[in-house]
Coordinates of C-alpha atoms and ligand atoms in Angstrom, one line a residue:
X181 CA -2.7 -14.1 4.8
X182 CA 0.4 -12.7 3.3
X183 CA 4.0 -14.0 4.9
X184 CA 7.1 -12.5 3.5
X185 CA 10.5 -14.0 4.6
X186 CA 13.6 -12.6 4.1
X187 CA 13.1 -11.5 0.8
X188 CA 16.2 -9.6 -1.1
X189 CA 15.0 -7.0 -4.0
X190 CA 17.8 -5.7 -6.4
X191 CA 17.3 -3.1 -9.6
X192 CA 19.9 -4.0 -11.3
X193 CA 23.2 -3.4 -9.1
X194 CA 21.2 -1.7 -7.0
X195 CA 20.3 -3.4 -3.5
X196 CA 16.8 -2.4 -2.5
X197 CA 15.0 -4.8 -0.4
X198 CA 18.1 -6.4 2.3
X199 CA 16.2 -9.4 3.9
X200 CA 12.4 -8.2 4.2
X201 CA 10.2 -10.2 6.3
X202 CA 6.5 -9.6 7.6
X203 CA 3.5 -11.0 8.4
X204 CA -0.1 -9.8 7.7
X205 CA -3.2 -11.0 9.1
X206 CA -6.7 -11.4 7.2
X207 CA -8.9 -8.8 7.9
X208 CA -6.1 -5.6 8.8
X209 CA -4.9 -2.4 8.0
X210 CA -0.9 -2.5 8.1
X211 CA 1.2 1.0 7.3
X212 CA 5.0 0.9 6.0
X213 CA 6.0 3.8 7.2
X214 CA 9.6 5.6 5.8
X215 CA 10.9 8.5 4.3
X216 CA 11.8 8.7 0.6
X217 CA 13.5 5.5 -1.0
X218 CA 13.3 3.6 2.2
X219 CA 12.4 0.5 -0.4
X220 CA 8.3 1.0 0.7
X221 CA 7.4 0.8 -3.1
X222 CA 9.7 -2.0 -3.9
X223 CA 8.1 -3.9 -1.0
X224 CA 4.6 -3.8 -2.6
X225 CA 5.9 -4.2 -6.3
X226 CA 8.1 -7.1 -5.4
X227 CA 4.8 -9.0 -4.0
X228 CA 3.0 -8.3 -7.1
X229 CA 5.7 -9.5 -9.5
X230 CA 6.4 -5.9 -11.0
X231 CA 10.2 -6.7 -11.4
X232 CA 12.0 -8.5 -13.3
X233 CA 13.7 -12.0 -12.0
X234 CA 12.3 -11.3 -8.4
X235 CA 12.7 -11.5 -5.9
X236 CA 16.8 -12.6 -5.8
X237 CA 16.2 -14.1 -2.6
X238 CA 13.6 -15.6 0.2
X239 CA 10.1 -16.5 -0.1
X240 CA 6.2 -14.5 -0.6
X241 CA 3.2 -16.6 0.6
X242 CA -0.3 -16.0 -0.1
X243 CA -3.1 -17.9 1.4
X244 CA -0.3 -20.7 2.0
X245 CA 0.5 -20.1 -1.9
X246 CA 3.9 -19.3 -2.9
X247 CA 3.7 -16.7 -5.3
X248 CA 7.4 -15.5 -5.6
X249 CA 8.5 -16.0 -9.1
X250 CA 4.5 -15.5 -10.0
X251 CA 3.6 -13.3 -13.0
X252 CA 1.3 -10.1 -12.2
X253 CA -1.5 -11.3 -13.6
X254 CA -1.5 -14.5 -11.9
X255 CA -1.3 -12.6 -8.4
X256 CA -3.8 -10.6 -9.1
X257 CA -6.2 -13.7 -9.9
X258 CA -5.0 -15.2 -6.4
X259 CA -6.9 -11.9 -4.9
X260 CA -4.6 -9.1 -4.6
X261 CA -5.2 -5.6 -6.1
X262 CA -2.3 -2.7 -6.4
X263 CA -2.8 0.7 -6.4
X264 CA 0.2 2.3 -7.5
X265 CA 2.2 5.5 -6.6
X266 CA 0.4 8.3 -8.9
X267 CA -2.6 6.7 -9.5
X268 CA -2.3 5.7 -13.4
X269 CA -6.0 5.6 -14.2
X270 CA -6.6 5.2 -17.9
X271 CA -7.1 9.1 -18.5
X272 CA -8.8 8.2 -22.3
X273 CA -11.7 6.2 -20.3
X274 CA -14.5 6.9 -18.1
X275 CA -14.9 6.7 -15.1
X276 CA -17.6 3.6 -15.0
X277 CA -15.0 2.0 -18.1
X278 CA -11.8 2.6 -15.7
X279 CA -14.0 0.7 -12.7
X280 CA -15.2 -2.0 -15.2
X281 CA -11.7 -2.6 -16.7
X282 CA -11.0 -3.2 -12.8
X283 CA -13.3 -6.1 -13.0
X284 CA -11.5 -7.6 -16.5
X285 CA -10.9 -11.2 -15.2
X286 CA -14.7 -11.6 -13.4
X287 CA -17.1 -13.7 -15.3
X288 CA -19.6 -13.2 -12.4
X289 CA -22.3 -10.2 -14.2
X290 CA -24.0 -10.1 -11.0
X291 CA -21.2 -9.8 -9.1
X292 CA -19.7 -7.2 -11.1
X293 CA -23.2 -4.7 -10.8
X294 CA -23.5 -5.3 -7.1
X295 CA -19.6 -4.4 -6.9
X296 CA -19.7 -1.5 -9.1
X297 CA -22.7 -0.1 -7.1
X298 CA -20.9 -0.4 -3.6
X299 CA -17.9 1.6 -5.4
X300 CA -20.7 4.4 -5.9
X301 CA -21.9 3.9 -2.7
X302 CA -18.1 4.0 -1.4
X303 CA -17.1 7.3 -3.8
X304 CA -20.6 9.0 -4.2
X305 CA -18.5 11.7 -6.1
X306 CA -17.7 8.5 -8.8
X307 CA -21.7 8.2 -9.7
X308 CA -22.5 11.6 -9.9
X309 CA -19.4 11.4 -12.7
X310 CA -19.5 7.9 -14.6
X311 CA -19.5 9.2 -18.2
X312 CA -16.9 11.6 -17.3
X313 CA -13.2 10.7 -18.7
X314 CA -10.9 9.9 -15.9
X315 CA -8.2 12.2 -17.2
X316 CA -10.6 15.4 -16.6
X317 CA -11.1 14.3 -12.9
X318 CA -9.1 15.8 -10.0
X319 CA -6.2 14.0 -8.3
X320 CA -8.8 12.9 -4.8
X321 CA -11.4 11.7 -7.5
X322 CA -8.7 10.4 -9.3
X323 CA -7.2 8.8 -6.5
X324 CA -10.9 7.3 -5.4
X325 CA -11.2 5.7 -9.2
X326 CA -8.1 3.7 -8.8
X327 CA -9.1 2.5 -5.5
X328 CA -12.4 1.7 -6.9
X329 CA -11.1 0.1 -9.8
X330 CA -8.6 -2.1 -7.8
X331 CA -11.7 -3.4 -5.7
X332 CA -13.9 -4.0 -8.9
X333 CA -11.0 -7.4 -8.9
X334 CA -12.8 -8.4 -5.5
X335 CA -9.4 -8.8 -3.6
X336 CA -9.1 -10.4 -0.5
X337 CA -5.7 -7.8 -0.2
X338 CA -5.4 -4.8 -1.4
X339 CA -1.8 -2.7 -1.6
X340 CA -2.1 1.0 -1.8
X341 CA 0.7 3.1 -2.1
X342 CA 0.9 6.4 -1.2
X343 CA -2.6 7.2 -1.1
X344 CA -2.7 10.3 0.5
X345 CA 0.0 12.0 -2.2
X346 CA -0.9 15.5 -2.9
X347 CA -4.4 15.8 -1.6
X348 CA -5.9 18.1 0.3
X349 CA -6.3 17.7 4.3
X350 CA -9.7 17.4 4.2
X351 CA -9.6 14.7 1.0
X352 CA -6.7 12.8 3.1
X353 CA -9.3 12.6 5.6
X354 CA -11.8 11.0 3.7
X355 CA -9.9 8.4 1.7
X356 CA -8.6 6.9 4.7
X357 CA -11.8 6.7 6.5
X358 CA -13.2 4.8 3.0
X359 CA -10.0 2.9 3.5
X360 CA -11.1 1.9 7.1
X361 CA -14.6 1.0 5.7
X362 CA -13.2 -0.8 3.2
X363 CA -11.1 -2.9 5.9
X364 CA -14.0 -3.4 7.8
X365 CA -16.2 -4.7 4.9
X366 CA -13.2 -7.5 4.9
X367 CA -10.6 -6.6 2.9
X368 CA -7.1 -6.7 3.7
X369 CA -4.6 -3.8 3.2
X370 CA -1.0 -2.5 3.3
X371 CA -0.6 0.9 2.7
X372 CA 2.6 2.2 1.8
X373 CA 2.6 6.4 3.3
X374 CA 5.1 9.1 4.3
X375 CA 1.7 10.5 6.2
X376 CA 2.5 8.4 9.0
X377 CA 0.3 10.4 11.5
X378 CA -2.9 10.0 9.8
X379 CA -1.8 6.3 8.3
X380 CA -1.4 5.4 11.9
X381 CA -4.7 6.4 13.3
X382 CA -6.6 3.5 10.8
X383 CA -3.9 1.2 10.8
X384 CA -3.7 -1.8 13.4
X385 CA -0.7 -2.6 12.6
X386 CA 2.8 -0.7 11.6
X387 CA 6.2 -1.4 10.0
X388 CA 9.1 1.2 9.9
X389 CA 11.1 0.8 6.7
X390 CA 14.7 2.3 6.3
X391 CA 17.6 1.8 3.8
X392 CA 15.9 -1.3 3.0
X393 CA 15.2 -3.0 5.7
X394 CA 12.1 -3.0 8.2
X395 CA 13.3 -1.7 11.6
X396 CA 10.5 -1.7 13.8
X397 CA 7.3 -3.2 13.7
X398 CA 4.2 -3.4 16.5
X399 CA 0.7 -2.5 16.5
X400 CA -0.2 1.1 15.1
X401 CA -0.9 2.0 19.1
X402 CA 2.7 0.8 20.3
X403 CA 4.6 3.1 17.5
X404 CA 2.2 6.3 17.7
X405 CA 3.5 5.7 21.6
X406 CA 7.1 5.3 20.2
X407 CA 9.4 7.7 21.4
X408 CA 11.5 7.9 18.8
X409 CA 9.0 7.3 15.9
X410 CA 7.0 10.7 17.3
X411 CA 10.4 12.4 16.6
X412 CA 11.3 11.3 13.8
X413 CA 7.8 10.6 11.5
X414 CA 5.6 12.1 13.4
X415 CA 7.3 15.4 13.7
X416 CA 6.1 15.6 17.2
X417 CA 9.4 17.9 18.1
X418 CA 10.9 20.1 15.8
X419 CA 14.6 20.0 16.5
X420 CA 15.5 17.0 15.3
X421 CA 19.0 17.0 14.2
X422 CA 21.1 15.1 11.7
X423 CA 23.3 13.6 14.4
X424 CA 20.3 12.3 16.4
X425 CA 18.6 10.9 13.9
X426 CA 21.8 8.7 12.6
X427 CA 22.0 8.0 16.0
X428 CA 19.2 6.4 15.8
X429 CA 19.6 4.8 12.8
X430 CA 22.2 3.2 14.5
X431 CA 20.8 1.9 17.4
X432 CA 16.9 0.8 15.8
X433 CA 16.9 -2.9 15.6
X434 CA 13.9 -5.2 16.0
X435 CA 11.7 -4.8 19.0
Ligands
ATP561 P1 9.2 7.0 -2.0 O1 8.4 7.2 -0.8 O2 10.1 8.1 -2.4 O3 8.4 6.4 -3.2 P2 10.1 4.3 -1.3 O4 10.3 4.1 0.1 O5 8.8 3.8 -1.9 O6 10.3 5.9 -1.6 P3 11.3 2.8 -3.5 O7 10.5 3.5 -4.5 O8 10.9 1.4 -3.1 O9 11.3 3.7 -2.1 O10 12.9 2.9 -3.8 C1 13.9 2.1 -3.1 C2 15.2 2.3 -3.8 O11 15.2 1.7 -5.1 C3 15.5 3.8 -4.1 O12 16.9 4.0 -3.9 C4 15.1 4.0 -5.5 O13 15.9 5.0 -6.2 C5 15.4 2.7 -6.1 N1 14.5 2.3 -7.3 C6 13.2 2.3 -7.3 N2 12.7 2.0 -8.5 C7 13.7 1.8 -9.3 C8 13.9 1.4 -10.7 N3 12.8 1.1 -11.4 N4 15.2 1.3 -11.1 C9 16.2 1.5 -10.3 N5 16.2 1.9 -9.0 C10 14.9 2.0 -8.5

């Protein structure tokens, strides 16, 4: 569905994506897995055109489309949805406005109603609060709108980063089983997470991003089984030390 080769993302002087490449399939969950500044965000923002002149180098396919050099809104009319870092629901609307500002380039009426039910049916906690304004809700319901909203485009992939960012256990929990549903109801995602643990267990597949580059990639099985990606993002041991983990920084290529 989505094929990126050897794509090169820069912020002005500053290198961020160093020869990205990956492959999704229709009908997956994929994590991106890193700590802070790996270049996770800059992965999904550089598919969706979200910076300027990009990407500086390779190619972004969708649906055997190129869309590198695409403008957002064009993307987004190809089928893709972004839910970005932080939410950013419009805090001034409500919550039935937010989802059916989602839905902004549909002409389809029925379409839209039968969507905006399944998001109620998705986020019961979104019906019982439809008149309510967005800003007044808390960061899970929050969270749930701008999923919601994303979907009301109809996507056939949908890019979610950091979902799980400041929520309780117990919401984490939840969001990411809707995510699952959501997969399973035939939407494709990439979810971009520091929660690798929990990101793994509904994922099928699994990239590991660092300094910029993607270092390891396999299903979601083969790296919860990784040795050294239980150390080091699972926190599976707890003396992990500087030196070991440049050592293997060093070492990680492509397996
Ligand atoms: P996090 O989990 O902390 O969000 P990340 O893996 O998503 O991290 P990115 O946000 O993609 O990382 O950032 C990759 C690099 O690009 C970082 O060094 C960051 O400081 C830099 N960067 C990100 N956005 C901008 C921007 N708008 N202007 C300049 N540099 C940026």
């Amino acid at each position: 569905m989505l094929k990126i080769n050897n794509v090169e993302t820069y912020y002005d002087l500053l290198y961020a994506l160093k020869g990205v490449s990956l492959e999704i399939a229709a009908g997956t969950i994929t994590a991106i897995l890193g700590n802070n500044g790996a270049g996770k965000s800059t992965v999904l923002k550089t598919v969706m055109g979200l910076i300027d002149d990009q990407p500086e180098k390779g190619t972004i396919e969708f649906l055997d489309r190129r869309i590198d050099g695409c403008d957002p809104e064009s993307i987004v009319r190809l089928g893709i949805s972004y839910v970005p870092e932080g939410r950013e629901v419009w805090e001034e609307l409500t919550v039935s406005e937010n989802l059916l500002m989602g839905a902004y380039i549909r002409r389809d009426r029925a379409g839209i109603k039968k969507d905006l039910d399944r998001m109620y049916a998705y986020f019961p906690v979104l019906k019982e609060r439809t008149g309510q304004l967005a800003g007044t809700l808390s960061g899970g319901e929050q969270q749930m709108l701008a999923i919601g909203r994303a979907l009301m485009n109809a996507p056939k992939l949908l890019l979610l980063d950091e979902p799980s960012l400041g929520l309780s256990p117990l919401l984490v929990k939840t969001i990411f089983g809707i995510i699952k549903t959501i997969r399973d109801d035939g939407v494709t995602v990439i979810l971009v997470v520091q929660n690798a643990r929990m990101a793994l267990q509904i994922a099928d597949f699994g990239y590991v991003m660092e300094n910029g580059r993607f270092v390891m990639k396999g299903t979601a099985r083969e790296l919860m089984e990784d040795k050294d990606v239980q150390e080091f993002y699972l926190g599976v041991k707890t003396d992990v030390s500087a030196k070991g983990y440049q050592r293997w920084k060093r070492k990680k290529r492509w397996r």
